[in-house]
Short mmCIF file of C-alpha atoms in Angstrom, two decimals:
data_model
loop_
_atom_site.label_atom_id
_atom_site.label_comp_id
_atom_site.label_asym_id
_atom_site.label_seq_id
_atom_site.Cartn_x
_atom_site.Cartn_y
_atom_site.Cartn_z
CA MET A 1 124.70 -15.75 -83.39
CA ASP A 2 124.14 -19.50 -84.22
CA ILE A 3 125.08 -21.96 -81.71
CA ILE A 4 128.24 -23.08 -83.48
CA SER A 5 129.73 -19.59 -83.41
CA ALA A 6 128.65 -19.03 -79.91
CA TYR A 7 130.51 -22.24 -78.81
CA ARG A 8 133.79 -21.06 -80.71
CA GLU A 9 133.41 -17.51 -79.06
CA ALA A 10 132.53 -18.95 -75.42
CA GLY A 11 134.82 -22.25 -75.50
CA THR A 12 132.25 -23.96 -72.91
CA TYR A 13 128.53 -25.28 -73.36
CA ARG A 14 126.84 -23.23 -70.61
CA GLY A 15 128.36 -19.95 -72.27
CA ALA A 16 127.27 -20.47 -75.69
CA ALA A 17 123.87 -21.50 -74.21
CA VAL A 18 123.61 -18.17 -72.56
CA ILE A 19 124.70 -16.57 -75.71
CA SER A 20 122.54 -18.39 -78.07
CA GLY A 21 119.55 -18.64 -75.57
CA THR A 22 119.24 -22.33 -75.33
CA THR A 23 119.99 -24.82 -73.11
CA PRO A 24 123.82 -26.45 -72.88
CA LYS A 25 122.36 -30.08 -73.57
CA THR A 26 121.14 -28.61 -76.71
CA VAL A 27 124.46 -27.02 -77.84
CA ARG A 28 126.28 -30.28 -76.78
CA ARG A 29 124.01 -32.21 -79.21
CA VAL A 30 124.51 -29.65 -82.13
CA ILE A 31 128.22 -29.40 -81.70
CA ALA A 32 128.78 -33.32 -81.58
CA ARG A 33 126.71 -33.13 -84.72
CA HIS A 34 128.87 -30.55 -86.55
CA GLU A 35 132.16 -32.33 -85.58
CA ALA A 36 130.75 -35.63 -86.66
CA GLY A 37 130.14 -34.16 -90.10
CA GLY A 38 126.52 -34.90 -90.29
CA GLY A 39 123.84 -32.75 -91.05
CA VAL A 40 120.05 -32.44 -89.65
CA PRO A 41 119.03 -36.25 -89.28
CA ALA A 42 116.09 -37.31 -91.01
CA ARG A 43 113.07 -37.62 -89.17
CA ALA A 44 111.11 -40.66 -89.68
CA PRO A 45 107.31 -39.74 -90.23
CA ARG A 46 105.01 -40.25 -86.97
CA GLU A 47 102.14 -42.73 -87.59
CA ARG A 48 98.89 -41.38 -86.58
CA ASN A 49 95.80 -42.80 -85.44
CA TYR A 50 93.93 -41.67 -88.57
CA ASP A 51 96.21 -42.70 -91.45
CA VAL A 52 93.58 -45.83 -91.94
CA VAL A 53 90.87 -43.66 -92.88
CA ALA A 54 92.76 -40.73 -94.49
CA ALA A 55 91.91 -42.12 -97.97
CA LEU A 56 88.34 -42.66 -97.15
CA VAL A 57 88.02 -39.10 -95.68
CA ALA A 58 90.09 -37.39 -98.94
CA GLU A 59 87.40 -39.65 -101.29
CA ARG A 60 84.06 -38.34 -99.28
CA VAL A 61 85.69 -34.85 -99.29
CA ALA A 62 86.12 -34.79 -103.08
CA LYS A 63 82.74 -36.24 -103.74
CA THR A 64 80.77 -33.53 -101.87
CA ALA A 65 82.95 -30.88 -103.04
CA ALA A 66 84.41 -30.25 -99.13
CA ARG A 67 80.77 -29.78 -97.74
CA ILE A 68 80.38 -32.72 -95.55
CA SER A 69 81.10 -32.12 -92.08
CA ALA A 70 83.45 -34.22 -89.75
CA LYS A 71 80.45 -35.13 -87.52
CA ARG A 72 78.42 -36.73 -90.56
CA LEU A 73 81.77 -38.51 -91.74
CA LEU A 74 82.76 -39.99 -88.43
CA PRO A 75 80.45 -42.91 -88.29
CA ALA A 76 81.83 -44.20 -91.50
CA ALA A 77 85.35 -43.86 -90.15
CA ARG A 78 84.65 -45.64 -86.95
CA ALA A 79 83.11 -48.39 -89.06
CA ALA A 80 86.52 -48.72 -91.40
CA GLY A 81 88.89 -49.31 -88.30
CA TYR A 82 89.26 -45.25 -86.73
CA ALA A 83 89.64 -45.73 -82.83
CA GLY A 84 90.69 -42.23 -82.36
CA SER A 85 88.94 -39.07 -80.73
CA PRO A 86 86.76 -36.98 -82.37
CA ARG A 87 88.80 -33.85 -82.01
CA ASN A 88 91.44 -35.48 -83.86
CA PHE A 89 89.52 -36.75 -86.63
CA ARG A 90 87.98 -33.24 -87.20
CA ARG A 91 91.57 -32.16 -87.61
CA LEU A 92 91.92 -34.94 -90.73
CA VAL A 93 88.88 -33.58 -92.07
CA ALA A 94 89.50 -29.92 -92.01
CA ALA A 95 93.36 -30.57 -93.41
CA GLN A 96 91.46 -32.66 -96.25
CA LYS A 97 89.08 -29.77 -97.17
CA GLN A 98 91.90 -27.34 -96.94
CA THR A 99 93.93 -29.57 -99.59
CA TRP A 100 90.85 -30.01 -102.01
CA ARG A 101 89.91 -26.43 -102.22
CA GLU A 102 93.40 -25.31 -102.88
CA ASP A 103 93.27 -27.38 -105.89
CA HIS A 104 89.43 -26.41 -106.67
CA HIS A 105 89.66 -22.98 -105.97
CA ARG A 106 86.87 -21.17 -108.50
CA GLY A 107 89.37 -17.93 -108.26
CA ARG A 108 87.07 -14.84 -108.16
CA ARG A 109 87.51 -11.53 -109.67
CA PRO A 110 86.31 -8.45 -109.07
CA ALA A 111 83.31 -7.11 -110.98
CA VAL A 112 83.41 -4.69 -113.50
CA TRP A 113 80.09 -2.77 -114.18
CA SER A 114 79.60 -0.64 -117.30
CA PRO A 115 77.35 2.08 -117.23
CA GLY A 116 73.56 1.55 -117.98
CA GLU A 117 74.52 -2.22 -118.15
CA TYR A 118 72.90 -3.99 -114.97
CA LEU A 119 70.26 -3.10 -112.13
CA VAL A 120 70.79 -5.82 -109.61
CA ILE A 121 67.44 -6.79 -107.14
CA ASP A 122 66.98 -8.63 -104.02
CA TRP A 123 64.07 -8.91 -101.42
CA GLY A 124 64.65 -8.75 -97.76
CA SER A 125 62.09 -8.96 -94.59
CA GLU A 126 62.05 -7.76 -90.97
CA GLY A 127 59.61 -7.94 -88.51
CA GLY A 128 56.97 -8.97 -91.03
CA LEU A 129 57.62 -6.36 -93.42
CA HIS A 130 58.96 -7.26 -96.89
CA VAL A 131 61.72 -4.71 -98.62
CA PHE A 132 62.64 -4.57 -102.08
CA CYS A 133 66.16 -3.43 -102.71
CA ALA A 134 67.47 -2.21 -106.07
CA VAL A 135 71.13 -1.10 -106.92
CA LEU A 136 72.23 0.09 -110.18
CA ALA A 137 75.36 -1.21 -110.46
CA TRP A 138 77.72 1.54 -112.12
CA CYS A 139 76.74 4.73 -110.40
CA ARG A 140 75.61 2.80 -107.30
CA PHE A 141 72.38 4.49 -106.98
CA ARG A 142 69.93 2.54 -104.70
CA PHE A 143 66.22 2.12 -104.74
CA VAL A 144 64.05 0.95 -101.37
CA ARG A 145 60.72 0.42 -101.29
CA PHE A 146 58.40 -1.77 -98.49
CA ALA A 147 55.60 -4.21 -99.36
CA ALA A 148 53.42 -6.31 -97.75
CA ASP A 149 54.06 -9.56 -99.88
CA GLU A 150 57.04 -10.73 -102.02
CA ARG A 151 54.30 -12.15 -105.02
CA ALA A 152 55.05 -11.71 -108.82
CA ALA A 153 52.71 -8.91 -109.46
CA THR A 154 54.32 -7.05 -106.35
CA THR A 155 57.74 -7.41 -107.43
CA LEU A 156 57.07 -6.00 -111.03
CA ALA A 157 55.31 -3.51 -109.88
CA MET A 158 58.41 -2.25 -107.45
CA LEU A 159 60.60 -2.88 -110.34
CA ALA A 160 58.34 -0.55 -112.84
CA GLU A 161 58.58 2.11 -109.95
CA CYS A 162 62.53 1.74 -109.90
CA PHE A 163 62.70 2.52 -113.85
CA GLU A 164 60.53 5.40 -113.31
CA VAL A 165 62.75 6.95 -110.53
CA LEU A 166 65.72 6.17 -112.28
CA GLY A 167 64.38 7.77 -115.75
CA GLY A 168 65.33 5.02 -118.11
CA VAL A 169 65.78 1.03 -118.38
CA PRO A 170 68.80 -0.59 -118.08
CA GLY A 171 70.22 -3.41 -120.43
CA LYS A 172 69.76 -6.31 -117.90
CA VAL A 173 68.25 -7.00 -114.60
CA LEU A 174 70.07 -9.62 -112.43
CA ALA A 175 67.91 -11.26 -109.83
CA ASP A 176 68.27 -14.27 -107.39
CA ARG A 177 66.56 -17.33 -108.35
CA MET A 178 63.01 -15.95 -106.82
CA GLY A 179 60.09 -18.22 -107.10
CA CYS A 180 57.96 -15.11 -108.23
CA LEU A 181 60.07 -14.59 -111.31
CA LYS A 182 61.07 -18.29 -112.04
CA GLY A 183 59.58 -20.34 -114.30
CA GLY A 184 61.47 -23.58 -113.86
CA VAL A 185 65.02 -24.67 -113.86
CA VAL A 186 66.39 -26.90 -116.86
CA ALA A 187 70.05 -28.07 -116.72
CA GLY A 188 70.88 -25.18 -114.28
CA VAL A 189 69.45 -22.58 -116.64
CA VAL A 190 66.65 -20.91 -115.18
CA VAL A 191 63.28 -20.07 -117.37
CA PRO A 192 62.08 -16.70 -116.34
CA ALA A 193 57.87 -17.00 -115.67
CA PRO A 194 55.78 -15.99 -118.64
CA GLU A 195 54.66 -12.65 -116.91
CA TYR A 196 58.19 -11.86 -116.40
CA LEU A 197 58.82 -12.14 -119.81
CA ARG A 198 56.11 -9.77 -121.03
CA PHE A 199 57.05 -7.59 -118.71
CA ALA A 200 60.60 -7.71 -119.91
CA ALA A 201 59.55 -7.14 -123.54
CA HIS A 202 57.25 -4.29 -122.51
CA TYR A 203 60.08 -2.14 -121.12
CA GLY A 204 62.84 -3.77 -122.92
CA PHE A 205 65.30 -5.42 -120.86
CA ARG A 206 66.69 -8.96 -120.52
CA PRO A 207 66.05 -10.75 -117.66
CA ASP A 208 69.20 -12.57 -115.72
CA PHE A 209 69.48 -14.83 -112.66
CA CYS A 210 72.53 -15.73 -110.53
CA GLU A 211 74.04 -18.89 -110.06
CA ALA A 212 72.46 -21.16 -107.23
CA HIS A 213 74.08 -21.17 -103.58
CA ASP A 214 76.16 -17.95 -105.00
CA PRO A 215 75.18 -14.96 -103.06
CA GLN A 216 78.73 -13.29 -103.84
CA SER A 217 77.50 -13.06 -107.37
CA LYS A 218 74.72 -10.38 -106.29
CA GLY A 219 76.79 -9.20 -103.01
CA ILE A 220 76.12 -5.41 -104.27
CA VAL A 221 72.47 -5.86 -103.43
CA GLU A 222 72.94 -7.99 -100.53
CA ASN A 223 75.15 -5.69 -98.79
CA LEU A 224 72.07 -3.01 -99.34
CA VAL A 225 69.63 -5.40 -98.06
CA GLY A 226 71.24 -5.36 -94.74
CA TYR A 227 72.32 -1.72 -94.90
CA ALA A 228 68.62 -1.19 -95.29
CA LYS A 229 67.64 -3.33 -92.31
CA SER A 230 70.09 -1.89 -90.02
CA ASP A 231 69.70 1.95 -91.00
CA LEU A 232 65.86 2.26 -92.03
CA MET A 233 64.10 -0.51 -90.76
CA VAL A 234 65.16 -1.23 -87.39
CA PRO A 235 65.82 2.53 -86.03
CA GLN A 236 62.55 4.04 -87.52
CA ALA A 237 60.24 0.85 -87.06
CA PRO A 238 57.29 0.30 -86.23
CA PHE A 239 55.45 2.14 -89.18
CA GLY A 240 51.88 2.85 -89.06
CA ASP A 241 51.58 1.80 -92.56
CA LEU A 242 52.69 1.08 -96.05
CA ALA A 243 51.97 4.56 -97.13
CA ALA A 244 54.10 6.10 -94.27
CA ALA A 245 56.80 3.08 -94.56
CA ASN A 246 57.46 4.00 -98.58
CA ALA A 247 57.41 7.88 -97.90
CA ARG A 248 59.96 6.97 -95.21
CA ALA A 249 62.25 4.77 -97.64
CA ALA A 250 61.99 7.09 -100.28
CA ALA A 251 63.39 9.84 -97.95
CA TRP A 252 66.22 7.57 -97.20
CA CYS A 253 66.99 6.84 -100.36
CA ALA A 254 67.34 10.25 -101.24
CA GLU A 255 70.02 10.81 -98.01
CA VAL A 256 72.21 7.87 -99.04
CA ASN A 257 72.27 8.47 -102.75
CA GLY A 258 73.23 12.33 -101.99
CA VAL A 259 76.53 11.61 -99.98
CA ILE A 260 79.81 9.91 -101.27
CA HIS A 261 79.91 6.23 -101.75
CA SER A 262 82.89 4.46 -100.12
CA GLU A 263 83.06 2.04 -103.22
CA ILE A 264 83.07 4.59 -105.95
CA CYS A 265 84.41 7.68 -104.28
CA ALA A 266 81.47 9.70 -105.83
CA VAL A 267 77.91 10.70 -105.35
CA PRO A 268 75.31 7.83 -106.65
CA ALA A 269 72.91 10.65 -107.71
CA GLU A 270 75.55 12.83 -109.50
CA ARG A 271 76.76 9.65 -111.51
CA LEU A 272 72.99 8.80 -112.15
CA VAL A 273 72.92 11.66 -114.48
CA ILE A 274 75.72 10.30 -116.52
CA GLU A 275 74.41 6.89 -116.59
CA ARG A 276 70.96 8.07 -117.32
CA GLU A 277 71.99 9.11 -121.04
CA LEU A 278 72.84 5.53 -121.64
CA LEU A 279 69.56 4.03 -120.27
CA ALA A 280 66.76 3.03 -122.41
CA PRO A 281 63.70 5.29 -122.81
CA LEU A 282 60.90 4.42 -120.57
CA PRO A 283 57.69 3.36 -122.57
CA SER A 284 54.55 5.42 -122.92
CA LEU A 285 52.60 3.10 -121.13
CA ARG A 286 52.97 1.55 -117.73
CA ALA A 287 52.88 -2.32 -118.01
CA SER A 288 49.72 -4.14 -117.01
CA LEU A 289 50.55 -6.09 -114.31
CA GLY A 290 48.63 -8.57 -111.90
CA ARG A 291 45.34 -10.45 -112.79
CA GLN A 292 42.75 -8.32 -115.08
CA VAL A 293 39.28 -9.07 -114.95
CA THR A 294 36.63 -7.40 -117.36
CA ARG A 295 33.54 -5.25 -116.38
CA LYS A 296 30.92 -3.44 -118.12
CA ALA A 297 30.51 0.52 -117.13
CA GLY A 298 26.62 0.97 -115.95
CA ARG A 299 24.13 3.54 -116.37
CA LEU A 300 25.71 5.23 -113.57
CA SER A 301 28.96 5.21 -115.00
CA CYS A 302 30.56 2.87 -112.67
CA VAL A 303 31.88 -0.52 -112.66
CA ARG A 304 31.78 -3.09 -109.59
CA PHE A 305 34.53 -4.63 -108.22
CA GLY A 306 34.45 -6.64 -104.60
CA SER A 307 31.05 -5.42 -104.09
CA ALA A 308 31.94 -1.96 -104.19
CA ARG A 309 31.40 0.91 -107.03
CA TYR A 310 33.91 2.67 -108.99
CA SER A 311 33.17 5.40 -110.91
CA VAL A 312 34.50 5.67 -114.62
CA PRO A 313 34.17 8.93 -117.20
CA VAL A 314 30.62 9.08 -118.45
CA ARG A 315 31.92 8.36 -122.22
CA LEU A 316 32.46 4.87 -121.29
CA ILE A 317 29.24 3.90 -119.90
CA GLY A 318 27.96 0.79 -121.94
CA THR A 319 31.88 0.01 -122.89
CA GLN A 320 33.67 -3.20 -121.51
CA VAL A 321 36.73 -2.07 -119.63
CA GLY A 322 39.34 -4.03 -117.59
CA VAL A 323 39.88 -3.63 -113.92
CA ARG A 324 42.97 -4.58 -111.87
CA THR A 325 44.34 -3.98 -108.47
CA ASP A 326 47.75 -2.84 -107.68
CA ASP A 327 49.05 -1.89 -104.34
CA GLY A 328 45.94 -0.85 -102.33
CA ARG A 329 44.75 0.81 -105.77
CA LEU A 330 42.22 0.17 -108.12
CA LEU A 331 43.01 1.05 -112.15
CA VAL A 332 40.32 0.70 -114.75
CA ILE A 333 41.98 0.26 -117.92
CA MET A 334 40.90 0.41 -121.77
CA THR A 335 41.18 -3.03 -122.89
CA GLY A 336 42.26 -2.25 -126.55
CA THR A 337 44.87 0.14 -125.72
CA GLY A 338 46.10 -0.38 -122.01
CA GLN A 339 45.27 3.23 -120.95
CA VAL A 340 44.37 3.77 -117.46
CA VAL A 341 41.21 5.71 -117.46
CA ALA A 342 40.74 5.93 -113.74
CA GLU A 343 42.54 5.18 -110.70
CA HIS A 344 40.71 4.72 -107.30
CA ILE A 345 41.85 3.62 -103.58
CA LEU A 346 40.39 0.43 -102.87
CA VAL A 347 37.17 0.82 -100.59
CA ALA A 348 35.08 -1.91 -98.59
CA PRO A 349 32.52 -3.61 -99.87
CA GLY A 350 29.12 -1.85 -100.22
CA GLU A 351 30.85 1.79 -100.53
CA ALA A 352 31.74 3.78 -103.41
CA SER A 353 34.58 5.67 -104.78
CA VAL A 354 32.98 8.32 -107.33
CA LEU A 355 35.44 11.05 -108.83
CA ASP A 356 33.68 14.46 -109.84
CA ASP A 357 36.20 14.95 -112.85
CA HIS A 358 34.30 11.86 -114.40
CA TYR A 359 31.01 13.66 -114.22
CA GLY A 360 32.25 16.96 -115.38
CA GLY A 361 31.98 18.57 -111.98
CA PRO A 362 30.59 17.95 -108.80
CA ARG A 363 27.50 16.88 -108.09
CA PRO A 364 24.62 19.66 -107.81
CA ALA A 365 22.46 20.31 -104.99
CA PRO A 366 19.21 18.33 -105.14
CA ARG A 367 16.20 20.39 -106.81
CA ARG A 368 12.43 19.35 -106.09
CA ALA A 369 10.66 21.18 -108.98
CA VAL A 370 7.11 22.10 -108.61
CA ARG A 371 4.75 20.12 -111.27
CA PRO A 372 1.33 21.54 -110.85
CA LYS A 373 -1.09 18.89 -111.98
CA THR A 374 -4.94 19.94 -111.16
CA ALA A 375 -6.55 23.31 -112.56
CA ALA A 376 -6.12 25.07 -109.45
CA GLU A 377 -2.62 24.44 -109.29
CA LYS A 378 -1.75 25.36 -112.86
CA ALA A 379 -3.81 28.63 -112.61
CA PHE A 380 -1.99 29.34 -109.36
CA CYS A 381 1.73 28.39 -110.89
CA ALA A 382 0.86 30.39 -113.89
CA LEU A 383 2.38 33.73 -112.07
CA GLY A 384 5.83 32.33 -112.21
CA PRO A 385 8.76 31.90 -109.72
CA THR A 386 6.87 33.90 -106.83
CA ALA A 387 4.17 31.25 -106.75
CA GLU A 388 6.92 28.17 -107.04
CA ALA A 389 8.74 30.18 -104.26
CA PHE A 390 5.27 29.95 -102.11
CA ILE A 391 4.38 26.68 -102.83
CA THR A 392 7.98 25.28 -101.89
CA GLY A 393 8.05 27.79 -98.97
CA ALA A 394 4.58 26.60 -97.38
CA ALA A 395 5.36 22.73 -97.65
CA ALA A 396 8.57 23.58 -95.91
CA ALA A 397 6.86 24.96 -93.35
CA GLY A 398 4.21 22.05 -93.19
CA GLN A 399 1.23 23.86 -94.24
CA THR A 400 -1.24 21.08 -94.79
CA ARG A 401 -4.29 23.20 -96.14
CA LEU A 402 -2.05 24.76 -98.65
CA GLY A 403 -4.17 22.56 -101.31
CA PRO A 404 -7.51 23.29 -100.40
CA GLU A 405 -6.38 27.10 -99.82
CA LEU A 406 -4.87 27.41 -103.67
CA ALA A 407 -8.60 28.14 -105.06
CA GLU A 408 -9.07 30.84 -102.30
CA LEU A 409 -5.52 32.53 -103.53
CA ASN A 410 -7.00 32.31 -107.09
CA THR A 411 -10.11 34.08 -106.16
CA LEU A 412 -7.69 36.83 -104.65
CA ARG A 413 -5.83 37.27 -107.79
CA ALA A 414 -8.94 37.40 -109.75
CA ALA A 415 -10.24 40.18 -107.33
CA HIS A 416 -7.54 42.15 -107.10
CA GLY A 417 -5.42 42.06 -110.37
CA GLU A 418 -2.27 39.99 -111.07
CA GLU A 419 -0.03 42.84 -110.34
CA ALA A 420 -1.40 43.41 -106.87
CA PHE A 421 -1.75 40.08 -106.18
CA GLY A 422 1.89 39.21 -107.22
CA ALA A 423 3.17 42.09 -104.70
CA ALA A 424 1.11 40.20 -101.89
CA LEU A 425 2.51 37.22 -102.49
CA ASP A 426 6.01 38.30 -102.53
CA ARG A 427 5.63 40.15 -99.42
CA ALA A 428 4.07 37.06 -98.00
CA VAL A 429 7.28 34.64 -98.87
CA ALA A 430 9.54 37.35 -97.53
CA PHE A 431 7.89 37.36 -94.28
CA GLY A 432 7.20 33.59 -94.53
CA ARG A 433 3.22 34.26 -94.32
CA TRP A 434 1.89 30.81 -95.95
CA ARG A 435 -1.85 30.93 -95.24
CA ALA A 436 -4.51 32.38 -97.70
CA ALA A 437 -5.85 34.62 -94.82
CA ASP A 438 -2.27 36.25 -94.42
CA VAL A 439 -2.24 37.25 -98.16
CA ARG A 440 -5.86 38.78 -97.73
CA SER A 441 -4.41 40.80 -95.09
CA ILE A 442 -1.45 41.88 -96.99
CA LEU A 443 -3.91 43.03 -100.04
CA ALA A 444 -6.21 44.94 -97.42
CA ALA A 445 -3.25 46.94 -95.78
CA GLY A 446 -2.71 48.02 -99.66
CA PRO A 447 0.43 49.26 -101.21
CA GLY A 448 1.27 51.75 -98.38
CA THR A 449 3.06 49.27 -96.03
CA PRO A 450 6.50 49.68 -95.28
CA ALA A 451 9.04 47.72 -96.86
CA PRO A 452 11.90 46.86 -94.77
CA ARG A 453 15.42 46.51 -96.10
CA ALA A 454 18.50 44.47 -95.20
CA ALA A 455 21.04 46.78 -93.23
CA GLY A 456 23.78 48.39 -95.67
CA ASP A 457 27.10 49.39 -94.89
CA ALA A 458 28.00 51.68 -91.84
CA LEU A 459 27.76 55.32 -92.75
CA VAL A 460 31.40 57.15 -92.25
CA LEU A 461 30.89 60.88 -91.96
CA GLU A 462 33.87 63.48 -92.28
CA LEU A 463 33.40 65.87 -89.18
CA PRO A 464 34.80 69.34 -89.33
CA VAL A 465 38.12 70.11 -87.40
CA VAL A 466 37.82 72.25 -84.52
CA PRO A 467 40.33 73.69 -82.28
CA VAL A 468 41.04 71.94 -79.39
CA ARG A 469 41.85 73.24 -75.55
CA PRO A 470 43.97 71.49 -73.03
CA LEU A 471 42.19 70.57 -69.59
CA SER A 472 45.00 72.92 -67.98
CA HIS A 473 42.45 75.73 -69.03
CA TYR A 474 39.79 74.65 -67.19
CA ALA A 475 41.74 74.49 -63.86
CA ILE A 476 39.66 76.38 -60.82
CA GLY A 477 43.34 77.96 -60.01
CA GLY A 478 43.70 79.24 -63.31
CA LEU A 479 40.27 81.14 -63.18
CA SER A 480 40.49 85.07 -62.43
#
């Protein structure tokens, strides 16, 4: 009930005040104004102490697009005659900024993504570890990996791995104005770096960059960076090395891509199957990233890089190949075709990384062949493998008089015949007897000496089955 109706009902100022919830003085004022036939009196605008600088503040706010602060503007206002408090001046600046923004609002609209169109990428860092994040915009499939730096080669390697995980290449890649991918800026337009352009041409996508000082244009990946930090890096840190960190990142991506996304109310991994049909196919070869140097494969079928040796296939001996490092690996590339012919883990200077496949199999055990030179050596080695085994065994046993005794052994051979001498030499090798006197003793013993053999298998016999009597039959009490 309004004040006039309450007064007509009660007939007194106090009673109308109680009904309408106000004071009697207010009731009397309202009734007097009503009886005089007048409405609400026009209130004269109050003067404020900042009116003298209102125009100055409006001009500076418009000139700086509402970014200037009241603290920065206060000295100019003081010089223009403002004598009020800083708090009151902040109210003026805030009101002017609000007025300017109402007339100059950008009018944002939600993004509408098309399948296979955009991949949004960004970098983040936490505790000295850098994290690369990418989101396929339509299906919200997320890709997260760790790196030691944010250089151009690292960024492009991460992007290439992302394409391989997605199973295709989107039409555009939207990135922040990264210094590693930016070659320059002309009239606000970003010019991609030459290496980035070559990479984009190899995979067949168009580079795109967001507006300057506009994180909202790539908020889809900004949210992923924060999510990866809070849900992956902080709970699971510290990581032992990059390999362990990336293994956990891959497991984390598989987990988050396998549950329903709150924005699209669908599982990103399932929607990726649909979007993959609209992605461009991957090229047959991975792009060549980073600085590549030329090396010549030497006679050892190796190339040298960083004072270390790395093996290459034997067929490349004498040819020029390209060598490039990538994420702790060394890649050997054919300069003409770009094909990777060898891949190694980087080793320390002075070490060697050798792969058996490059040489047709594992390295055979070293063999020191017997090469006779003198007449006595040639005559003795004419017996064949037995004589070579005797010489090798005697040398291993430290028989220093083997050379002078070869003449005596040849004499025994001529005296007893090659057959008997060969059998005696076999027995000497079997029992480790390396002197000429030992061979003479074996020849003197003749062919009747026993020839021990190695133990064979266990002898198993089938015993006959006999009736068995219980022990109770042998009890003393049972005898009669």
